[in-house]
Amino acid sequence: MGIVIPMAVVTGFWALVGILGPFVVRRGPNQGIIRTMIVMTAVCCWAFWILVYLHQLNPLIGPQIPVKTIRWLGEKWGNTNN
Amino acid sequence: MSSSPDDTTPGIFRSEEVCLSQLFLQSEAAYTSVAELGELGLVQFRDLNPDTSSFQRKFVSEVRRCDEMERKLRFLEREIKKDQIPMLDTGENPDAPQPREMIDLEATFEKLENELREVNQNEETLKKNFSELTELKHILRKTQTFFEEIHRRDGPGSVRASASTSATDREPLIHVDDEAHAPGELFRQIFGYDRRTTNEHRQSGGGDSMQGGGGPDDVIVADPAAESETMELTGPAAGHGHAGMFANFGFVAGVIQRERIPAFERLLWRACRGNVFLRHSEIDDVLNDTATGEPINKSVFIIFFQGDQLKTKVKKICEGFRATLYPCPDTPSERREMSIGVMTRIEDLKTVLGQTQDHRHRVLVAAAKNVRMWLTKVRKIKSIYHTLNLFNIDVTQKCLIAECWCPVDALDRIRMALKRGTYNKLEEESGSTVPSILNRMDTTEAPPTYNKSNKYTVGFQNIVDAYGIATYREINPAIYTMISFPFLFAVMFGDMGHGTIMLLAALFLILREKQLEAARIRDEIFQMFFGGRYVIFLMGAFSIYTGFLYNDIFSKSLNIFGSAWANSLLPNETQPFFDKGLLEVPLMLVPEKAYVTSPYPIGVDPVWNLAEANKLSFLNSMKMKSSVILGIGQMTFGLILSYHNYKYFHSDLDVKFMFIPQMLFMACIFIYLCLQIIVKWLAYSATAGVVFGYEYPGSNCAPSLLIGLINMFMMKSRDAGFVGADGKVSWGCSNNLWYPGQSFFETVFVLIALACIPVMLFAKPYFMWKAEKERQAGNGHMQLGTAETVLVIVAVVQIPIMLFVKPFFVWRRDKAAAATRESVRADMNGGDSEAEVVHHEPKTNGGGGHGHGDGPLLKDGDGTEAKKLDMADVMVYQAIHTIEFALGCISHTASYLRLWALSLAHAQLSDVLWTMVFRAAFRSDGYIGAISTYLLFFAFFFLSVFILVLMEGLSAFLHALRLHWVEFQSKFYGGHGYVFAPFSFEKILEAEREAEEA
């Protein structure tokens, strides 16, 4: 999976929520509040996702895993060296 | 509508516009008008007679009458509850009755109360009679059995005794006379079968009983033959008037509480030296106490004695023990007659009592249908008169003048309500009356803050209001808190499992909302959770989302998208460990080889859950950076809100000299830090390469931002790049400058930030002082103003340059020692202690008295109203505010690290709970494994819910609360307002009801 696809999908999803969501809200006394809530939700959720994503983008350290788990990992998740 | 352009913005972000209005009400229509306004509930009346005591007001007698009616209704209600008659409470809302209906109501209640009191009184008397008669009945019956028993003992002789001829009795009497030495002995022998009780006397009385004529000793020696002989005496012994020594041998009979019997018996024995004889028997029926109606156990007793002296003594003792004495005829026939008489009277009484109770029941049932409605009506009347008492009475006595705060939006509805009030009145009475007049007034007084809320938003509004009511028309943070609060909570509480538990609990409260509300559970803790059900719901939902990103579900991870990591070690690298049996030795999967170019798409890679050795250092770094970025984001957002506040209040001074320098300060230090974090994420990886023109040897040289920040402040000179001129990686390369021109930019940023401080400190007070001076001079030289502004800004910027530039260059020349880890710690600690100071600071703001509101006030040029500018006051306020902001930015940024700390604590606790409690269950197989899984699951679940969801949830809640109150709201929130408390029947009735239930 490349970087572009998840980036585009998740960002697109929250952008959709944040930008189109407010237009879906029906007219009424609470319209303004619901719109604000939708936009804030989209911003907060996207921000947290991108923070977690960016932190893993270029890992500076690798996981230290017990030997037996590494062997299990090799069997289940594959090896990169062959 | 007013011409202000800000009115076009939707009203949700600020409190409602409220205006002061004057009401002129015709005195005839005042009552109905106020009633209509009470139904509307949108008007807050002001007390126009604050100096008049509540006893001197106009409608005091009406209020008193209402109080009296309420008292009567409460009495009725109590009586209804006592009879357990269901009260009809349809929750309907009757209109406030007309004043003249009050008299009808009063008459009704008076009648009802009197009737009820009379019935109660009658009932009480009847019941008393009844219980007395019942007791008498029991006495007669029991004494009868005493005597009859005695006769039966005598065998055939009893027939003789019942014939009651004194002549036949004479002989054995003499016989006894020979043997009995003391009267006590005589009685004992008469009732010889009562040996048990006398023995008890001997045992309990000890030495006393020996003095008491030595009777008990004889009991033991007394043989059955002697007893049967004495039995013959009993018939005549029961009465007076017999010849010989029984001429003054009497008895009293009565009823006493059962528990008092032993003490009564002992006292009688001691006081009369054993010369009386007590016989008692329990009444099997449970009688009711006449006064309290409680069930009570009683006993019948009969005491025999000799002589008047003893009689008075016995009677006194009986009185002391609250025993009731009843006349008991001497002869069996008289007793029988009396018994029959008593029975008929009891029957009669029963009928009468039944009728009385029926009547009472009917009255109460009839009242129960209306009592709640009446109570509502009376409370409405009372609140109307209370309100009318706040009004001013016109000199002509024709109309009442009221002043009130009302939302501008609702003015039309208020006018309609007034019209209804007047019209209703006119309809009934002919005669032309002037309609009520509502007049908008101008005022300099700050109106109350009225934030509309519904059941979804009220929880968040309460969170904000708990800190302080917003200043009038200030931005209401509750709107933003609605999402940011649950979100920050969830950053600390991120776990899908715990979030789901929380969500389900809230969902239960929400779906059962109607039933739970109707149940009116008064428990305080339940009320707290129930009131915050929508808050909890959102907190749970966001926790699930953040838990998904943390990839945590009860401390376990999901591998949905496939990990970005794989094994990079060759079998021959791992085999030696297996050969030696070192299965737990951790080996690092190096990112260059084991990491597959793109990260796990959503959330933390599941591989980190397996990395027990260094999972924390990875997660800590991530959480710390996210906390700082989220925190600075929120604080910047708060600053932007402060801009909108200043703009709304047309306070250019605040925009120019508060918002701009604050924003610059924030941007130069903290937003710069955030950018650094993001750039580091993007640019630096584990692989070597060239970054920003510098050769980057590998992950050990990735720039250290925290130390970089400190070095930025200390303006320490550092090497540029990671590799020295000789091609070697320089020592401490992570502290080196990492992009071209970094030193210059950082210097500029620090200088700008420092320059902002004097601007924040002096500029606003200076301009206020100047404006004041111009006002006093009468006319301002505006063209001079601009020039002056420029000069002042230049001068003010000079100060930090003078202060710091030379030292900086001096400093730059000599190489100072490298910054150490300790200095970082010291700074962090310093930051935290600041947070405490700042936390208390907002309270002192009120004392300062010069809030944001002063800007517009002076600018409005309301010369007569504006307070005289107190320079010292302004300076102190400004100094506090500046120091608070400048230090606050640092300490608040550090404070946001609690997001990291709490999420770390939560993740660790849930990890510990899993490994220590639940994992043990999987270690054993077979039946034992199944049973232990079953049992340990309960322990695990119980601890999960109570410690991780409830306790940790509470702690995360409090921390999120603090972050909003202190870190977020301190940036823009004044909180000097007071709440809009309209006159509303709904609120008054609800408050009364709550007081009733409390």
Short mmCIF file of C-alpha atoms in Angstrom, two decimals, chain A residues 1-3 6 10 14 30 32-33 36-37 40-41 44-45 48-49 51-68 70-71 73-74 77-81, chain B residues 12 454 480 483 487 545 549-550 559 563 565-570 575 578 583-589 593 595 598-599 601 603 605 611 613-614 618 621-622 681-682 684-686 699:
data_model
loop_
_atom_site.label_atom_id
_atom_site.label_comp_id
_atom_site.label_asym_id
_atom_site.label_seq_id
_atom_site.Cartn_x
_atom_site.Cartn_y
_atom_site.Cartn_z
CA MET A 1 0.00 0.00 0.00
CA GLY A 2 1.48 3.29 -1.01
CA ILE A 3 1.43 6.49 0.94
CA PRO A 6 -4.38 5.97 2.56
CA VAL A 10 -8.69 9.18 5.02
CA TRP A 14 -12.84 13.58 6.76
CA ASN A 30 -29.89 23.80 16.17
CA GLY A 32 -25.60 26.14 13.59
CA ILE A 33 -24.59 24.01 16.54
CA THR A 36 -20.05 23.44 14.18
CA MET A 37 -19.98 20.04 15.80
CA MET A 40 -14.98 20.25 14.71
CA THR A 41 -15.31 16.47 14.72
CA CYS A 44 -10.13 16.78 15.43
CA CYS A 45 -10.35 13.27 14.04
CA PHE A 48 -5.25 12.98 15.33
CA TRP A 49 -5.06 10.51 12.48
CA LEU A 51 -0.35 12.92 13.73
CA VAL A 52 -0.27 9.18 14.26
CA TYR A 53 0.33 8.55 10.57
CA LEU A 54 3.15 11.04 10.22
CA HIS A 55 4.91 9.69 13.25
CA GLN A 56 5.11 6.29 11.59
CA LEU A 57 5.96 7.60 8.17
CA ASN A 58 9.71 7.52 8.63
CA PRO A 59 10.47 5.34 11.60
CA LEU A 60 13.74 6.16 13.32
CA ILE A 61 13.70 3.09 15.53
CA GLY A 62 12.46 -0.42 14.93
CA PRO A 63 10.59 -2.67 17.32
CA GLN A 64 12.61 -4.89 19.64
CA ILE A 65 10.86 -8.21 19.63
CA PRO A 66 11.69 -11.47 21.45
CA VAL A 67 13.34 -14.05 19.22
CA LYS A 68 10.48 -16.55 19.31
CA ILE A 70 10.24 -12.83 15.51
CA ARG A 71 10.13 -16.35 14.17
CA LEU A 73 6.29 -12.98 12.78
CA GLY A 74 8.37 -14.33 9.94
CA TRP A 77 3.68 -11.66 8.39
CA GLY A 78 6.40 -12.67 6.01
CA ASN A 79 10.09 -12.02 5.64
CA THR A 80 11.61 -9.08 3.86
CA ASN A 81 14.92 -10.73 3.15
CA ILE B 12 -25.25 30.37 18.49
CA ASN B 454 -31.28 22.07 25.01
CA TYR B 480 -16.53 24.29 20.83
CA ILE B 483 -16.44 18.36 20.53
CA PHE B 487 -11.93 14.60 21.99
CA TYR B 545 -12.02 6.36 17.58
CA LEU B 549 -5.88 4.94 16.25
CA TYR B 550 -3.87 3.84 19.28
CA ASN B 559 -4.02 -6.18 12.54
CA SER B 563 1.46 -4.59 9.40
CA TRP B 565 6.74 -4.47 9.39
CA ALA B 566 7.99 -7.94 8.61
CA ASN B 567 10.83 -10.13 9.73
CA SER B 568 14.17 -9.02 8.42
CA LEU B 569 16.36 -11.50 10.25
CA LEU B 570 17.68 -14.54 8.45
CA GLN B 575 18.94 -19.96 15.20
CA PHE B 578 17.00 -21.06 19.79
CA LEU B 583 13.71 -17.44 23.47
CA GLU B 584 12.90 -14.16 25.21
CA VAL B 585 15.95 -12.18 24.08
CA PRO B 586 14.69 -9.08 22.24
CA LEU B 587 16.19 -8.37 18.85
CA MET B 588 15.65 -5.13 16.97
CA LEU B 589 14.07 -5.22 13.56
CA LYS B 593 15.29 -3.65 6.33
CA TYR B 595 9.91 -1.61 7.36
CA SER B 598 4.43 2.95 3.76
CA PRO B 599 3.06 3.03 7.28
CA PRO B 601 -2.75 3.25 7.15
CA GLY B 603 -3.52 3.97 13.62
CA ASP B 605 1.13 -0.47 13.69
CA ALA B 611 7.69 -4.98 20.99
CA ALA B 613 11.14 -3.85 25.05
CA ASN B 614 10.85 -0.51 23.25
CA PHE B 618 8.06 4.72 20.39
CA SER B 621 7.54 10.04 21.46
CA MET B 622 4.38 9.88 19.38
CA TRP B 681 8.62 13.65 10.81
CA LEU B 682 8.63 14.26 7.10
CA TYR B 684 14.24 12.45 8.74
CA SER B 685 14.14 8.70 8.41
CA ALA B 686 16.44 5.89 9.40
CA SER B 699 18.70 8.08 12.78
#
